């Protein structure tokens, strides 16, 4: 059974949703801000990079970096990532965009020592990125077509962070988030992490 090391509402929420959606067996271990696991271990011994999430595999090895974890879970389950065609690459493209540009630009909102100028610059870039993603989404129910991919749970996290930090997003994305929260895997992950 895999172990997902997570922090409630963190980017690890995307992995949590994907694990539920795929039906793969897993166990959650919460990591506190002080880098201690809920069972008292030093998270740095699990992931020396110090970043959450981390996914401990059945053999005890640990996979880090959100994009790699999401692709690994999808590959193991044979779900949430098309096996070929342009849809596969669009899903990877969108997920990569969120793990780099979106996630990175939220950093000033999570660090108390960030200046207002840094937050203003990040806000401007995030508004632009959300407009880009809204254009990509269009009228489809999911980011890459008619079925959920690994990109959608990550977008859910980014939209929740936008809401928390009062970052304006297009109405289409607000509607999308409301729809995503009704999907059983998303609703369960939010409940499991105490986010509802």
mmCIF file of C-alpha atoms in Angstrom:
data_model
loop_
_atom_site.group_PDB
_atom_site.id
_atom_site.type_symbol
_atom_site.label_atom_id
_atom_site.label_comp_id
_atom_site.label_asym_id
_atom_site.label_seq_id
_atom_site.Cartn_x
_atom_site.Cartn_y
_atom_site.Cartn_z
ATOM 1 C CA UNK A 1 0.000 0.000 0.000
ATOM 2 C CA UNK A 2 1.335 3.421 -0.974
ATOM 3 C CA UNK A 3 1.661 6.196 1.602
ATOM 4 C CA UNK A 4 0.931 9.787 0.618
ATOM 5 C CA UNK A 5 2.647 12.347 2.828
ATOM 6 C CA UNK A 6 0.396 15.387 2.620
ATOM 7 C CA UNK A 7 -0.516 18.716 4.173
ATOM 8 C CA UNK A 8 -4.228 19.686 4.241
ATOM 9 C CA UNK A 9 -5.051 21.978 1.336
ATOM 10 C CA UNK A 10 -1.507 21.820 -0.019
ATOM 11 C CA UNK A 11 -0.622 20.805 -3.552
ATOM 12 C CA UNK A 12 -0.670 17.228 -2.237
ATOM 13 C CA UNK A 13 -4.470 17.521 -2.412
ATOM 14 C CA UNK A 14 -4.150 16.878 -6.162
ATOM 15 C CA UNK A 15 -2.417 13.538 -5.484
ATOM 16 C CA UNK A 16 -5.005 12.673 -2.856
ATOM 17 C CA UNK A 17 -7.850 13.255 -5.342
ATOM 18 C CA UNK A 18 -6.073 11.199 -8.005
ATOM 19 C CA UNK A 19 -5.511 8.310 -5.588
ATOM 20 C CA UNK A 20 -9.205 8.267 -4.686
ATOM 21 C CA UNK A 21 -10.301 8.631 -8.313
ATOM 22 C CA UNK A 22 -8.108 5.740 -9.487
ATOM 23 C CA UNK A 23 -9.068 3.434 -6.623
ATOM 24 C CA UNK A 24 -5.475 2.491 -5.841
ATOM 25 C CA UNK A 25 -4.856 1.479 -2.208
ATOM 26 C CA UNK A 26 -3.134 4.155 -0.148
ATOM 27 C CA UNK A 27 -2.740 5.543 3.335
ATOM 28 C CA UNK A 28 -2.413 9.206 4.300
ATOM 29 C CA UNK A 29 0.232 10.560 6.669
ATOM 30 C CA UNK A 30 -0.138 14.223 7.550
ATOM 31 C CA UNK A 31 2.968 16.418 7.659
ATOM 32 C CA UNK A 32 2.896 19.472 9.893
ATOM 33 C CA UNK A 33 4.532 22.803 9.015
ATOM 34 C CA UNK A 34 7.432 21.958 11.342
ATOM 35 C CA UNK A 35 8.318 19.024 9.049
ATOM 36 C CA UNK A 36 7.107 16.405 11.521
ATOM 37 C CA UNK A 37 4.738 13.661 10.480
ATOM 38 C CA UNK A 38 1.618 13.045 12.518
ATOM 39 C CA UNK A 39 3.251 9.858 13.811
ATOM 40 C CA UNK A 40 6.279 11.847 15.069
ATOM 41 C CA UNK A 41 8.876 11.223 12.349
ATOM 42 C CA UNK A 42 11.157 13.839 10.851
ATOM 43 C CA UNK A 43 9.815 14.382 7.314
ATOM 44 C CA UNK A 44 13.312 15.358 6.144
ATOM 45 C CA UNK A 45 14.356 11.711 6.569
ATOM 46 C CA UNK A 46 11.540 10.728 4.190
ATOM 47 C CA UNK A 47 12.100 13.525 1.670
ATOM 48 C CA UNK A 48 15.414 15.371 2.181
ATOM 49 C CA UNK A 49 14.153 18.100 -0.208
ATOM 50 C CA UNK A 50 11.600 18.930 2.479
ATOM 51 C CA UNK A 51 8.738 19.485 0.066
ATOM 52 C CA UNK A 52 5.304 17.947 0.284
ATOM 53 C CA UNK A 53 4.005 15.715 -1.250
ATOM 54 C CA UNK A 54 6.016 12.551 -1.128
ATOM 55 C CA UNK A 55 4.711 9.150 -2.123
ATOM 56 C CA UNK A 56 6.164 6.080 -0.443
ATOM 57 C CA UNK A 57 5.828 3.111 -2.766
ATOM 58 C CA UNK A 58 5.098 -0.489 -1.855
ATOM 59 C CA UNK A 59 8.810 -1.348 -1.817
ATOM 60 C CA UNK A 60 9.635 1.529 0.580
ATOM 61 C CA UNK A 61 11.197 3.811 -2.024
ATOM 62 C CA UNK A 62 9.977 7.412 -2.059
ATOM 63 C CA UNK A 63 8.889 9.414 -5.080
ATOM 64 C CA UNK A 64 8.857 13.211 -4.868
ATOM 65 C CA UNK A 65 7.807 16.132 -7.096
ATOM 66 C CA UNK A 66 4.131 16.493 -7.814
ATOM 67 C CA UNK A 67 4.224 16.005 -11.570
ATOM 68 C CA UNK A 68 6.160 12.744 -11.198
ATOM 69 C CA UNK A 69 3.801 11.507 -8.458
ATOM 70 C CA UNK A 70 0.672 12.316 -10.467
ATOM 71 C CA UNK A 71 2.024 10.602 -13.592
ATOM 72 C CA UNK A 72 3.157 7.587 -11.549
ATOM 73 C CA UNK A 73 -0.299 7.123 -10.001
ATOM 74 C CA UNK A 74 -1.998 7.537 -13.391
ATOM 75 C CA UNK A 75 0.410 5.032 -14.954
ATOM 76 C CA UNK A 76 -0.110 2.482 -12.189
ATOM 77 C CA UNK A 77 -3.889 2.771 -12.502
ATOM 78 C CA UNK A 78 -4.056 3.103 -16.269
ATOM 79 C CA UNK A 79 -6.346 6.084 -15.746
ATOM 80 C CA UNK A 80 -6.452 9.915 -15.731
ATOM 81 C CA UNK A 81 -3.771 10.237 -18.408
ATOM 82 C CA UNK A 82 -4.455 9.212 -21.999
ATOM 83 C CA UNK A 83 -2.012 6.507 -23.083
ATOM 84 C CA UNK A 84 -1.281 8.192 -26.395
ATOM 85 C CA UNK A 85 -2.356 10.959 -28.731
ATOM 86 C CA UNK A 86 -2.284 14.708 -28.264
ATOM 87 C CA UNK A 87 -4.592 14.490 -25.225
ATOM 88 C CA UNK A 88 -1.763 12.859 -23.249
ATOM 89 C CA UNK A 89 0.609 15.692 -24.037
ATOM 90 C CA UNK A 90 -2.012 18.374 -23.384
ATOM 91 C CA UNK A 91 -2.666 16.889 -19.937
ATOM 92 C CA UNK A 92 1.075 16.847 -19.180
ATOM 93 C CA UNK A 93 1.475 20.359 -20.594
ATOM 94 C CA UNK A 94 -1.331 21.742 -18.386
ATOM 95 C CA UNK A 95 -0.075 19.929 -15.276
ATOM 96 C CA UNK A 96 3.471 21.125 -15.875
ATOM 97 C CA UNK A 97 2.213 24.706 -16.298
ATOM 98 C CA UNK A 98 0.486 24.484 -12.919
ATOM 99 C CA UNK A 99 3.434 22.873 -11.107
ATOM 100 C CA UNK A 100 5.797 25.571 -12.335
ATOM 101 C CA UNK A 101 4.115 28.855 -13.220
ATOM 102 C CA UNK A 102 1.026 28.723 -11.034
ATOM 103 C CA UNK A 103 2.548 27.083 -7.992
ATOM 104 C CA UNK A 104 5.702 29.192 -8.109
ATOM 105 C CA UNK A 105 3.746 32.431 -8.331
ATOM 106 C CA UNK A 106 1.736 31.579 -5.218
ATOM 107 C CA UNK A 107 4.947 31.492 -3.154
ATOM 108 C CA UNK A 108 4.762 35.160 -1.986
ATOM 109 C CA UNK A 109 1.315 34.484 -0.512
ATOM 110 C CA UNK A 110 2.661 31.696 1.696
ATOM 111 C CA UNK A 111 5.731 33.478 3.072
ATOM 112 C CA UNK A 112 5.293 36.168 5.706
ATOM 113 C CA UNK A 113 8.537 37.878 4.673
ATOM 114 C CA UNK A 114 7.347 38.505 1.090
ATOM 115 C CA UNK A 115 6.961 42.185 0.223
ATOM 116 C CA UNK A 116 3.753 43.742 -1.038
ATOM 117 C CA UNK A 117 5.508 44.419 -4.346
ATOM 118 C CA UNK A 118 6.289 40.690 -4.667
ATOM 119 C CA UNK A 119 2.676 39.807 -3.901
ATOM 120 C CA UNK A 120 1.369 42.384 -6.405
ATOM 121 C CA UNK A 121 3.658 41.050 -9.135
ATOM 122 C CA UNK A 122 2.614 37.463 -8.388
ATOM 123 C CA UNK A 123 -1.083 38.410 -8.351
ATOM 124 C CA UNK A 124 -0.765 40.025 -11.790
ATOM 125 C CA UNK A 125 0.903 36.932 -13.234
ATOM 126 C CA UNK A 126 -1.623 34.584 -11.631
ATOM 127 C CA UNK A 127 -4.557 36.548 -13.047
ATOM 128 C CA UNK A 128 -2.945 36.218 -16.481
ATOM 129 C CA UNK A 129 -2.338 32.466 -16.015
ATOM 130 C CA UNK A 130 -5.910 31.851 -14.876
ATOM 131 C CA UNK A 131 -7.194 33.672 -17.974
ATOM 132 C CA UNK A 132 -5.005 31.405 -20.124
ATOM 133 C CA UNK A 133 -6.310 28.262 -18.426
ATOM 134 C CA UNK A 134 -9.918 29.482 -18.701
ATOM 135 C CA UNK A 135 -9.379 29.870 -22.442
ATOM 136 C CA UNK A 136 -7.999 26.339 -22.633
ATOM 137 C CA UNK A 137 -10.955 24.979 -20.651
ATOM 138 C CA UNK A 138 -13.531 26.669 -22.835
ATOM 139 C CA UNK A 139 -16.939 25.027 -22.459
ATOM 140 C CA UNK A 140 -15.596 21.537 -21.770
ATOM 141 C CA UNK A 141 -16.307 19.865 -18.422
ATOM 142 C CA UNK A 142 -12.600 19.105 -17.884
ATOM 143 C CA UNK A 143 -9.369 20.810 -18.801
ATOM 144 C CA UNK A 144 -8.391 18.330 -21.515
ATOM 145 C CA UNK A 145 -11.609 17.083 -23.060
ATOM 146 C CA UNK A 146 -14.588 15.238 -21.674
ATOM 147 C CA UNK A 147 -12.814 13.188 -19.013
ATOM 148 C CA UNK A 148 -10.838 14.080 -15.913
ATOM 149 C CA UNK A 149 -7.052 13.899 -16.200
ATOM 150 C CA UNK A 150 -4.288 14.537 -13.671
ATOM 151 C CA UNK A 151 -4.443 18.222 -14.658
ATOM 152 C CA UNK A 152 -7.913 18.738 -13.186
ATOM 153 C CA UNK A 153 -7.152 17.947 -9.514
ATOM 154 C CA UNK A 154 -4.134 20.267 -9.696
ATOM 155 C CA UNK A 155 -6.316 23.040 -11.112
ATOM 156 C CA UNK A 156 -8.752 22.489 -8.235
ATOM 157 C CA UNK A 157 -5.905 23.190 -5.785
ATOM 158 C CA UNK A 158 -4.766 26.302 -7.661
ATOM 159 C CA UNK A 159 -8.336 27.655 -7.722
ATOM 160 C CA UNK A 160 -8.774 26.999 -4.008
ATOM 161 C CA UNK A 161 -5.536 28.887 -3.344
ATOM 162 C CA UNK A 162 -6.789 31.748 -5.532
ATOM 163 C CA UNK A 163 -10.006 31.892 -3.527
ATOM 164 C CA UNK A 164 -8.110 31.861 -0.235
ATOM 165 C CA UNK A 165 -5.814 34.679 -1.381
ATOM 166 C CA UNK A 166 -8.528 36.747 -3.073
ATOM 167 C CA UNK A 167 -7.070 36.412 -6.550
ATOM 168 C CA UNK A 168 -9.575 37.160 -9.257
ATOM 169 C CA UNK A 169 -10.311 34.331 -11.671
ATOM 170 C CA UNK A 170 -12.682 34.207 -14.653
ATOM 171 C CA UNK A 171 -16.271 33.201 -13.859
ATOM 172 C CA UNK A 172 -15.826 30.094 -16.000
ATOM 173 C CA UNK A 173 -13.200 28.840 -13.537
ATOM 174 C CA UNK A 174 -15.450 29.535 -10.538
ATOM 175 C CA UNK A 175 -18.144 27.441 -12.216
ATOM 176 C CA UNK A 176 -15.595 24.735 -12.993
ATOM 177 C CA UNK A 177 -14.442 24.612 -9.365
ATOM 178 C CA UNK A 178 -18.032 24.356 -8.129
ATOM 179 C CA UNK A 179 -18.579 21.443 -10.543
ATOM 180 C CA UNK A 180 -15.334 19.709 -9.552
ATOM 181 C CA UNK A 181 -16.293 19.881 -5.860
ATOM 182 C CA UNK A 182 -19.370 17.763 -6.658
ATOM 183 C CA UNK A 183 -17.282 14.903 -8.074
ATOM 184 C CA UNK A 184 -17.123 12.151 -5.420
ATOM 185 C CA UNK A 185 -13.309 11.821 -5.394
ATOM 186 C CA UNK A 186 -12.857 15.573 -4.952
ATOM 187 C CA UNK A 187 -15.585 15.815 -2.304
ATOM 188 C CA UNK A 188 -14.080 12.916 -0.358
ATOM 189 C CA UNK A 189 -10.540 14.326 -0.459
ATOM 190 C CA UNK A 190 -11.799 17.705 0.748
ATOM 191 C CA UNK A 191 -13.665 16.010 3.570
ATOM 192 C CA UNK A 192 -10.710 13.781 4.485
ATOM 193 C CA UNK A 193 -8.457 16.838 4.729
ATOM 194 C CA UNK A 194 -10.958 18.893 6.749
ATOM 195 C CA UNK A 195 -11.453 21.456 3.972
ATOM 196 C CA UNK A 196 -15.262 21.570 3.871
#
